[in-house]
PDB file of C-alpha atoms in Angstrom:
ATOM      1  CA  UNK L   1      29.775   1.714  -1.422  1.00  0.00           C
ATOM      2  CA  UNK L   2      31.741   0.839   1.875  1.00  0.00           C
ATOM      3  CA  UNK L   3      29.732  -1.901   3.756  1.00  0.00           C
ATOM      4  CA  UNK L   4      31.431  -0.271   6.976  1.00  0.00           C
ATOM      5  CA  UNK L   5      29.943   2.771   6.556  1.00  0.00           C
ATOM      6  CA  UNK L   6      26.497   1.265   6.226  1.00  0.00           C
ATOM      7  CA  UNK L   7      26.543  -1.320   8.784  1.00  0.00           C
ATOM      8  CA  UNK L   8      27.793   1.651  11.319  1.00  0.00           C
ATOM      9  CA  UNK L   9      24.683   4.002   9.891  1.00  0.00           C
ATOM     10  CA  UNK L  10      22.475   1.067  10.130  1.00  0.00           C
ATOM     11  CA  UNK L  11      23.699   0.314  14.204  1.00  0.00           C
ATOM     12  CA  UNK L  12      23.177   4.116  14.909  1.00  0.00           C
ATOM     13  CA  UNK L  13      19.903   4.192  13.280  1.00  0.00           C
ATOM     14  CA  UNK L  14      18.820   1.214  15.357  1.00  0.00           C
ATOM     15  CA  UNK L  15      20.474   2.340  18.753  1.00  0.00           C
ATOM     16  CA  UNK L  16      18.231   5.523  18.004  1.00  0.00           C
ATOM     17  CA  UNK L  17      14.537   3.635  17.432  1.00  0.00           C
ATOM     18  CA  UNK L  18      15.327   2.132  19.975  1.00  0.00           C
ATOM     19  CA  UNK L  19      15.377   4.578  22.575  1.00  0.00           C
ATOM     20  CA  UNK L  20      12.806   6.499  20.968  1.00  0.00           C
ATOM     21  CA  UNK L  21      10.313   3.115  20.684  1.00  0.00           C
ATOM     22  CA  UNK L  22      11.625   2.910  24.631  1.00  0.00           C
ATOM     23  CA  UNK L  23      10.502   6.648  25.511  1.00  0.00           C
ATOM     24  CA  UNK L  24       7.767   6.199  24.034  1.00  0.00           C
ATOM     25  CA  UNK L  25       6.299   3.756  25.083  1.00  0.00           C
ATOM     26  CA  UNK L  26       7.828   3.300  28.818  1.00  0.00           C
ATOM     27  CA  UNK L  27       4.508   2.548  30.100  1.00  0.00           C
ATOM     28  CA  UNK L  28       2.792   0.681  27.741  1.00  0.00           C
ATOM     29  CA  UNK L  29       2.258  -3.136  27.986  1.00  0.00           C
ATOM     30  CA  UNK L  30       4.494  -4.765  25.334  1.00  0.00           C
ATOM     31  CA  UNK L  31       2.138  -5.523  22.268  1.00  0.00           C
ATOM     32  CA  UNK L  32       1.689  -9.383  21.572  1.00  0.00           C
ATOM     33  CA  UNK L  33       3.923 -11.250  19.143  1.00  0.00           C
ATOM     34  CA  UNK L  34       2.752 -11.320  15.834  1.00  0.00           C
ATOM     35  CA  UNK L  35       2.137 -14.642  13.738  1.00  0.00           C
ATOM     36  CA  UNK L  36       4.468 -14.759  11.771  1.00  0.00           C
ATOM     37  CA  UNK L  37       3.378 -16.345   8.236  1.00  0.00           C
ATOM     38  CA  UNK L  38       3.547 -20.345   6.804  1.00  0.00           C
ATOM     39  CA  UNK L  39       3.705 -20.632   2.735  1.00  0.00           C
ATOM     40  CA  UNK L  40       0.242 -21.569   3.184  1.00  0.00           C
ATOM     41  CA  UNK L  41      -1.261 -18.632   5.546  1.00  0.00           C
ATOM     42  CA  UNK L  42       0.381 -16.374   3.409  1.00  0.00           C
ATOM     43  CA  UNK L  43      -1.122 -17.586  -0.227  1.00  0.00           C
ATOM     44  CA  UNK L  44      -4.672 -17.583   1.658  1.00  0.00           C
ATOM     45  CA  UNK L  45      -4.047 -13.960   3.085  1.00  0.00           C
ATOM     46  CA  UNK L  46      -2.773 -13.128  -0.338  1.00  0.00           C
ATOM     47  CA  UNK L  47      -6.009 -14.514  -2.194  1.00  0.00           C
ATOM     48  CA  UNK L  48      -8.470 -12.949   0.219  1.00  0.00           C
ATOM     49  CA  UNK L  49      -7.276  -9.243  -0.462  1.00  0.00           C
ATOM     50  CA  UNK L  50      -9.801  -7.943  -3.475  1.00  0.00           C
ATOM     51  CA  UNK L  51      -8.997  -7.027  -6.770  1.00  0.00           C
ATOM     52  CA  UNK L  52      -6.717  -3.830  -7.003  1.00  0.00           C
ATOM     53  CA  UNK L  53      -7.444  -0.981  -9.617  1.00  0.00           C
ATOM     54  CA  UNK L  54      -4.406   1.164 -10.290  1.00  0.00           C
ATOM     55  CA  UNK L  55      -6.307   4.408 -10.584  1.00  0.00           C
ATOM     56  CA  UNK L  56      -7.743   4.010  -7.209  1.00  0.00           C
ATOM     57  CA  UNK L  57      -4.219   3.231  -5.925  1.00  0.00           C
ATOM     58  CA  UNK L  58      -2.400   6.401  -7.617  1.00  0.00           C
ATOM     59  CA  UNK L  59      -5.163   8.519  -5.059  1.00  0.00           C
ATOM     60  CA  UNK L  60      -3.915   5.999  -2.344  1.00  0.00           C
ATOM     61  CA  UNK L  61      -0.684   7.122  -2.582  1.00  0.00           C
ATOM     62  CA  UNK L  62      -1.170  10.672  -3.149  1.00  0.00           C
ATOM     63  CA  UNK L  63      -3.937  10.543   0.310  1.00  0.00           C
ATOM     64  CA  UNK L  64      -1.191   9.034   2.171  1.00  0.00           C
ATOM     65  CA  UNK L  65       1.850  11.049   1.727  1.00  0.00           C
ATOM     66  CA  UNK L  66       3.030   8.193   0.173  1.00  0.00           C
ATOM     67  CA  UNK L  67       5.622  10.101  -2.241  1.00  0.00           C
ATOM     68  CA  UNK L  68       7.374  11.838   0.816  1.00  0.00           C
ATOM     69  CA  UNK L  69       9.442   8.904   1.268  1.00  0.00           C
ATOM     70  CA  UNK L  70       9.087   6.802  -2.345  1.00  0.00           C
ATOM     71  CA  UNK L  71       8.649   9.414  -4.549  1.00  0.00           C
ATOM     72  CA  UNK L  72       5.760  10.640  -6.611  1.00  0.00           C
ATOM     73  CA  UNK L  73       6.595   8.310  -9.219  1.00  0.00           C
ATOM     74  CA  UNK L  74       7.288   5.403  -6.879  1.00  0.00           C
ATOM     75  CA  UNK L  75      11.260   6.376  -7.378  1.00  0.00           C
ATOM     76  CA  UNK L  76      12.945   7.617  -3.855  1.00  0.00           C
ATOM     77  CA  UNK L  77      14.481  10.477  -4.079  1.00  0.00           C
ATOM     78  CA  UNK L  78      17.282   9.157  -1.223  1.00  0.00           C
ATOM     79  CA  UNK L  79      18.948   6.308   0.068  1.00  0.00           C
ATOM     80  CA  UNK L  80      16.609   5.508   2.909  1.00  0.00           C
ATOM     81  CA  UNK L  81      13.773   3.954   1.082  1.00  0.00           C
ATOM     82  CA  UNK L  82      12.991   1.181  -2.104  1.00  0.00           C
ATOM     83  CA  UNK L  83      11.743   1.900  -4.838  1.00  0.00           C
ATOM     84  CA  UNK L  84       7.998   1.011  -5.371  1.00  0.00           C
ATOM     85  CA  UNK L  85       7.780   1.332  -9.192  1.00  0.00           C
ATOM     86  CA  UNK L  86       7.249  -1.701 -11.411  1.00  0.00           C
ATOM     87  CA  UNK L  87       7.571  -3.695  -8.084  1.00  0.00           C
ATOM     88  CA  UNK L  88       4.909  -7.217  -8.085  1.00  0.00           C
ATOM     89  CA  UNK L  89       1.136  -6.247  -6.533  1.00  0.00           C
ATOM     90  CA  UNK L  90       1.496  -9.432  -4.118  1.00  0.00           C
ATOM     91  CA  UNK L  91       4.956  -8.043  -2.832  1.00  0.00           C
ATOM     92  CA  UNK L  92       3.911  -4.906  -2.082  1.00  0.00           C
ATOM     93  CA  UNK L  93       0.706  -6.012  -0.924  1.00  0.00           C
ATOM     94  CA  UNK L  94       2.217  -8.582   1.203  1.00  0.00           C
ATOM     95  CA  UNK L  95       4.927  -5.895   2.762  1.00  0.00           C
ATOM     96  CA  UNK L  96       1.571  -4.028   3.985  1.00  0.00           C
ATOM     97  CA  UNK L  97       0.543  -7.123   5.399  1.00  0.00           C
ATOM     98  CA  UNK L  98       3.064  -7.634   7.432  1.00  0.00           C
ATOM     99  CA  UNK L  99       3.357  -4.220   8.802  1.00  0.00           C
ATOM    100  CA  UNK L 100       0.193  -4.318   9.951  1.00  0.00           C
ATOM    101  CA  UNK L 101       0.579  -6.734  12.783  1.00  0.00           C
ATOM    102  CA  UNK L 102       4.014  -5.654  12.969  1.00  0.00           C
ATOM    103  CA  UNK L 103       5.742  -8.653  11.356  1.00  0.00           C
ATOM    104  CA  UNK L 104       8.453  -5.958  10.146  1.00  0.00           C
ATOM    105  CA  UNK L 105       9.780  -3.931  13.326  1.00  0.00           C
ATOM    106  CA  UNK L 106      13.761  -4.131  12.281  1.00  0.00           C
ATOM    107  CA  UNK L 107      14.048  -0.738  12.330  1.00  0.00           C
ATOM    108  CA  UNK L 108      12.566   2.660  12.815  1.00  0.00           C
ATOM    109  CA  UNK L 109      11.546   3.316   8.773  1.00  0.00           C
ATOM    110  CA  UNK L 110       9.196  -0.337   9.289  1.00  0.00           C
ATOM    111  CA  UNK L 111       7.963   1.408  12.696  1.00  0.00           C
ATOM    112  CA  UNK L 112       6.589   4.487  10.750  1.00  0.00           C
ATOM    113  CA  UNK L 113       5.392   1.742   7.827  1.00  0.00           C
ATOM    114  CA  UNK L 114       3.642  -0.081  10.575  1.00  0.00           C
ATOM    115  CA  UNK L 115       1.673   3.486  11.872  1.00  0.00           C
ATOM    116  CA  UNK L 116       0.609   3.391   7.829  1.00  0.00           C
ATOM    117  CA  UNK L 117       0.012   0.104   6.927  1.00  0.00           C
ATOM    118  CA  UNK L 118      -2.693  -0.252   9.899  1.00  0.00           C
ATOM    119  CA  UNK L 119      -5.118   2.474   8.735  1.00  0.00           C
ATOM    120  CA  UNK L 120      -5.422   1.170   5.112  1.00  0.00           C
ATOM    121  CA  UNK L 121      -8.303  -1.412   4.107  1.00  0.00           C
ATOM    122  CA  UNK L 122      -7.804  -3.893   2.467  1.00  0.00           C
ATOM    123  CA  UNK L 123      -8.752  -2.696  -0.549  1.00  0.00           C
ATOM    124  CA  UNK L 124      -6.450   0.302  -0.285  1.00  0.00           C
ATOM    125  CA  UNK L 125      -4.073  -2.296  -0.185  1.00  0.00           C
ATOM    126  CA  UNK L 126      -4.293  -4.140  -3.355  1.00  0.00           C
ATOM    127  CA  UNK L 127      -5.409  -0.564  -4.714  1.00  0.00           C
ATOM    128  CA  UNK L 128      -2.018   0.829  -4.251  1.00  0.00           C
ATOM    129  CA  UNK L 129      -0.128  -2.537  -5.209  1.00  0.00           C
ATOM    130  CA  UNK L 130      -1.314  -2.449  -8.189  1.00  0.00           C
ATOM    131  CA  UNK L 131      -0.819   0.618  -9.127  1.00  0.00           C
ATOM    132  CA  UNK L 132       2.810   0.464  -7.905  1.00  0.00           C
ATOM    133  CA  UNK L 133       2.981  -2.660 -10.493  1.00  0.00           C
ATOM    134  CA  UNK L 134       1.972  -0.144 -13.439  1.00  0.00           C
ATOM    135  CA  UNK L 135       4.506   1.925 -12.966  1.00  0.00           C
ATOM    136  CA  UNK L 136       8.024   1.797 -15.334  1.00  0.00           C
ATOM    137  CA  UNK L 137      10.690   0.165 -13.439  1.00  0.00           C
ATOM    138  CA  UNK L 138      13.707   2.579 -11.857  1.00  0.00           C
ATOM    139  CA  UNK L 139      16.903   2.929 -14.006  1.00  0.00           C
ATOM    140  CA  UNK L 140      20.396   4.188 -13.152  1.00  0.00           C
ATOM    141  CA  UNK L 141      19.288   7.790 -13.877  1.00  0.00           C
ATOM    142  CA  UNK L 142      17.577   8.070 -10.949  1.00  0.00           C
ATOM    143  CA  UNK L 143      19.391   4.919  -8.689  1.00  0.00           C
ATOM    144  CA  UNK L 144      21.643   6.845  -6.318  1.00  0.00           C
ATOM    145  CA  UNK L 145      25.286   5.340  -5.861  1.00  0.00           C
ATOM    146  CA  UNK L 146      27.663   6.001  -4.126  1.00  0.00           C
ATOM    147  CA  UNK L 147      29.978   4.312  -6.083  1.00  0.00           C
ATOM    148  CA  UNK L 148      30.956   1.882  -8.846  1.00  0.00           C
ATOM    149  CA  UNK L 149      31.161  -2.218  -8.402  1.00  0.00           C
ATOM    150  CA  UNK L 150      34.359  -3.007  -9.926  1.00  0.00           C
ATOM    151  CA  UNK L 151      34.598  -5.759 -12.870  1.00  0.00           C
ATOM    152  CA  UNK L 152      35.272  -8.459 -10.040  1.00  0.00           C
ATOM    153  CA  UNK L 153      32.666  -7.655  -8.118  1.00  0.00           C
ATOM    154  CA  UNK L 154      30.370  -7.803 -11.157  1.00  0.00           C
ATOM    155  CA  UNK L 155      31.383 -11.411 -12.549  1.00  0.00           C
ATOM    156  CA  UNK L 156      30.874 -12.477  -8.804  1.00  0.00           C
ATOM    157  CA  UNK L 157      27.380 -11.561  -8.649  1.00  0.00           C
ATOM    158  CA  UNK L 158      26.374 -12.852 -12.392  1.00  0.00           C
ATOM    159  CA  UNK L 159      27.702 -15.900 -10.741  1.00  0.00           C
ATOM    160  CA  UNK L 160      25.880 -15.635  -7.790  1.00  0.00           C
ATOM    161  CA  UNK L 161      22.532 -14.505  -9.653  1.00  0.00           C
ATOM    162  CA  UNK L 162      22.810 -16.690 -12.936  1.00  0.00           C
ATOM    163  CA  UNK L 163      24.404 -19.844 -10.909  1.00  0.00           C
ATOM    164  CA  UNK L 164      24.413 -19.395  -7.458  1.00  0.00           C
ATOM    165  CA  UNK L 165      27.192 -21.565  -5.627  1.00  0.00           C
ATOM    166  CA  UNK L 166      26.385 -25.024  -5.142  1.00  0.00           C
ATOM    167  CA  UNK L 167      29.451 -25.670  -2.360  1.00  0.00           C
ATOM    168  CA  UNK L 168      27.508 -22.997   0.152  1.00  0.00           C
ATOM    169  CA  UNK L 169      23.981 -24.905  -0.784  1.00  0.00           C
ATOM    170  CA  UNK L 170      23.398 -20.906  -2.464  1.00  0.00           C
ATOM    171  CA  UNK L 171      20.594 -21.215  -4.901  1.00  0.00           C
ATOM    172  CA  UNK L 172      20.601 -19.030  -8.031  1.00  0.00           C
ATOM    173  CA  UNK L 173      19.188 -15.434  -7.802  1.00  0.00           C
ATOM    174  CA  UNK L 174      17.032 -15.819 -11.019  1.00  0.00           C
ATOM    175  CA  UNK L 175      15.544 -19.201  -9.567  1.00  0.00           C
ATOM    176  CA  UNK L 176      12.903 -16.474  -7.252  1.00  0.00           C
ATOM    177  CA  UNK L 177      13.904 -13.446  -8.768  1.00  0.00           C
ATOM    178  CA  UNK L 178      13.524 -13.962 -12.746  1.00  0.00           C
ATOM    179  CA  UNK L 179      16.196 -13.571 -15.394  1.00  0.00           C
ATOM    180  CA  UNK L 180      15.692 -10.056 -15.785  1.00  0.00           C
ATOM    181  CA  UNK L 181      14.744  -9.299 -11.884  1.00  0.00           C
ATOM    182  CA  UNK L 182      11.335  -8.797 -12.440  1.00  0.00           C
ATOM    183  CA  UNK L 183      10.048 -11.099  -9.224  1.00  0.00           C
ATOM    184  CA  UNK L 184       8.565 -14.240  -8.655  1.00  0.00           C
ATOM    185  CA  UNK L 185       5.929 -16.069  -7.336  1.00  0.00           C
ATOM    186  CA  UNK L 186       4.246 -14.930  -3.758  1.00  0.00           C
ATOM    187  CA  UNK L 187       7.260 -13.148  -1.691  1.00  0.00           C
ATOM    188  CA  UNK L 188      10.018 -12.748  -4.167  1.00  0.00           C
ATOM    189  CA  UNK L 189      10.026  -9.379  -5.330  1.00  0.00           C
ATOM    190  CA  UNK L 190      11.109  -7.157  -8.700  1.00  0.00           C
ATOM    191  CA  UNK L 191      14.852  -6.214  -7.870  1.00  0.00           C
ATOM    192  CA  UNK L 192      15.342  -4.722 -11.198  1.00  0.00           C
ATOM    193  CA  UNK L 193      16.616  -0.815 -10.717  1.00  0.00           C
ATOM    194  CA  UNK L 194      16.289  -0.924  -6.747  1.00  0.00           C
ATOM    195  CA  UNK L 195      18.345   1.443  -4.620  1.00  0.00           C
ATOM    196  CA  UNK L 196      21.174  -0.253  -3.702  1.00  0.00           C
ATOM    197  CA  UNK L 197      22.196   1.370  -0.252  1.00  0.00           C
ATOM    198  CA  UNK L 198      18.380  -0.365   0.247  1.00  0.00           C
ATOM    199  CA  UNK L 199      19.158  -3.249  -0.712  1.00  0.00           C
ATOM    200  CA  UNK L 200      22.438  -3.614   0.975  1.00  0.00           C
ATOM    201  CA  UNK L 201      20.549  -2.838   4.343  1.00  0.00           C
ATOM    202  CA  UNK L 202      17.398  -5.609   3.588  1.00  0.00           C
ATOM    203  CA  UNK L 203      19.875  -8.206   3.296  1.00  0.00           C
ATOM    204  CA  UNK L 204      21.962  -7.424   6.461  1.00  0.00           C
ATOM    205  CA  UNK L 205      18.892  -7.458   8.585  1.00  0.00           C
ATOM    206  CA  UNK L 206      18.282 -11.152   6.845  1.00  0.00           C
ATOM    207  CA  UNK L 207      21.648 -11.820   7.846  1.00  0.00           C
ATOM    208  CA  UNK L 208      21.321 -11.032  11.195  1.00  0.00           C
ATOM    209  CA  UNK L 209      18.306 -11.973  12.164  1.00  0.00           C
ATOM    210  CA  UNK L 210      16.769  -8.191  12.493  1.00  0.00           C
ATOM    211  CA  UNK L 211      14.274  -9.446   9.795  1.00  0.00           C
ATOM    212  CA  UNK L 212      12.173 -12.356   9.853  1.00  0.00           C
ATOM    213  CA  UNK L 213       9.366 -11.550   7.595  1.00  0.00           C
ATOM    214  CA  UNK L 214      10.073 -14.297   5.131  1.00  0.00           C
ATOM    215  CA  UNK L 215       7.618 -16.976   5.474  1.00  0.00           C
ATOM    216  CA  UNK L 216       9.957 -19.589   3.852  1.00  0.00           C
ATOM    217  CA  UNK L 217      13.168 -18.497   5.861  1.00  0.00           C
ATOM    218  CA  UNK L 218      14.571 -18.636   1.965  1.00  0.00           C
ATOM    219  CA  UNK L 219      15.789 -14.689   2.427  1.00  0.00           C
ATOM    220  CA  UNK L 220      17.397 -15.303   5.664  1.00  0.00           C
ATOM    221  CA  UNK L 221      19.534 -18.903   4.759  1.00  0.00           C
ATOM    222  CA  UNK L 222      20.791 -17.381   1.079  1.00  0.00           C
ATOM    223  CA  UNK L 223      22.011 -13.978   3.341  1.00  0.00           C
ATOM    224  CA  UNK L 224      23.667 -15.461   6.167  1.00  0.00           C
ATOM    225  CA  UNK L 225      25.709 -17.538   3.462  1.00  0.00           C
ATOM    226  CA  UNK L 226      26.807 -14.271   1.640  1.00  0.00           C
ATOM    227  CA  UNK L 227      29.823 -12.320   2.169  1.00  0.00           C
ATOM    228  CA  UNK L 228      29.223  -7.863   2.632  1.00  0.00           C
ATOM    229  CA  UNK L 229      31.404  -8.100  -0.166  1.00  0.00           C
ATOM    230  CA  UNK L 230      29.013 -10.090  -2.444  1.00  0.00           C
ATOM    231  CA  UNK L 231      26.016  -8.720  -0.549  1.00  0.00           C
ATOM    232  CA  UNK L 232      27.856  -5.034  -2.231  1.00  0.00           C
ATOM    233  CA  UNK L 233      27.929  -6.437  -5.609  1.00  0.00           C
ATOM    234  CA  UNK L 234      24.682  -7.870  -5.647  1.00  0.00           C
ATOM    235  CA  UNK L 235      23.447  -4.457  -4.917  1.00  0.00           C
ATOM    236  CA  UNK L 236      25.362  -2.548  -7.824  1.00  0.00           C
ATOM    237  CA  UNK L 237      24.264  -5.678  -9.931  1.00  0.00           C
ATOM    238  CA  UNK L 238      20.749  -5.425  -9.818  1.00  0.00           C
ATOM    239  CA  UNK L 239      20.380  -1.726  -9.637  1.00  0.00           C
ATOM    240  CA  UNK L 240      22.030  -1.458 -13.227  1.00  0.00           C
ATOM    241  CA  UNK L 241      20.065  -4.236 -14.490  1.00  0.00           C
ATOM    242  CA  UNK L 242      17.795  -2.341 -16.105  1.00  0.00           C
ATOM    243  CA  UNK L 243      20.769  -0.729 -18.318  1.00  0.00           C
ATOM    244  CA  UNK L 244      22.516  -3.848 -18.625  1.00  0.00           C
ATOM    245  CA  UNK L 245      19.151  -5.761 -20.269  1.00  0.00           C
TER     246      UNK L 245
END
């Protein structure tokens, strides 16, 4: 994976939502800011949604094109987008959630999630978390890389997930994320399998400042400590967990 290569893709791809968001929408009167979430607005939004059923959710996704970008079994078929398999209802739930209002905007993939997210109840919602969270996790058959993490690489992001680094105030990976990458509590989400080009891209936009979605600010303090170099290995890390556990 060359970091280089993605941060350039990632600039181009913004420079270009950019001027289409500004064609667009030359005459329009900028939309207000968005709230952006506290710990506590988020658990209440969070326990307000109803109770999801899976079933319901699989027609959710199939109703709204859902697989064209994540796949028909919630594994994406490219680089562009996460996987959605195995991934925690609240996560997903609360990505939708922020769409909506348009607490997500870094680029133009959360523009078209935002044009989405704002025509589903909020039922459909926890209807298509949940069945998002019955779905097996992604393995390295169908993780695209690009290339392998070399054995330095990989004891620097054990390190990084199993210990974190205590000189950079870095907390442990596995403190949100679980031992096996399965997710946490409220925001933290499964990591376990996830497309790594993805994940390399979520964590530069924490790093500079393109996302600000987290209600804790936890995301965007542990990536502005990381190097691209660890943020790479982190990404080959947890998209062979699944083989490697």
């Amino acid at each position: 994976m060359n970091i280089c290569r993605i941060r350039s893709w990632a600039h181009g791809m913004a420079c270009l939502a950019t001027g289409l968001a500004l064609t667009a929408h030359a005459n329009d009167a900028p939309p207000p800011a968005a709230q952006a979430w506290t710990p506590t607005s988020l658990r209440a939004a969070l326990a307000e949604l109803p109770s999801g059923d899976a079933q319901r959710g699989r027609r959710v996704h199939e109703e709204l094109f859902c697989a064209s970008c994540h796949g028909g079994q919630g594994q994406a078929p490219t680089f562009n987008w996460p996987h959605t398999a195995s991934q925690r209802a609240t996560y997903t739930a609360k990505m939708l959630l922020d769409y909506q209002p348009g607490l997500r905007r870094e680029n133009r993939g959360a523009q078209l999630m935002h044009d989405v997210a704002v025509a589903m109840t909020p039922q459909q919602i926890a209807d298509v978390a949940a069945y998002y969270a019955s779905l097996p996790a992604p393995h390295d058959a169908v993780t695209p890389r690009p290339g392998a993490a070399s054995a330095e690489a990989e004891q620097a992001a054990l390190r990084l997930v199993t210990k974190g680094d205590p000189a950079r105030l870095i907390t442990p990976c596995v403190s949100c994320h679980g031992v096996k990458g399965q997710g946490g509590k409220w925001e933290a989400p499964a990591l376990a399998g996830q497309n790594p080009l993805y994940f390399v891209r979520t964590m530069l936009d924490y790093h500079g400042g393109q996302r600000t979605n987290d209600a804790a600010k936890g995301m965007r303090v542990f990536a502005q400590r990381l190097t691209a170099t660890e943020i790479d290995a982190l990404a080959h890390y947890y998209a062979d967990l699944p083989r490697q556990r």
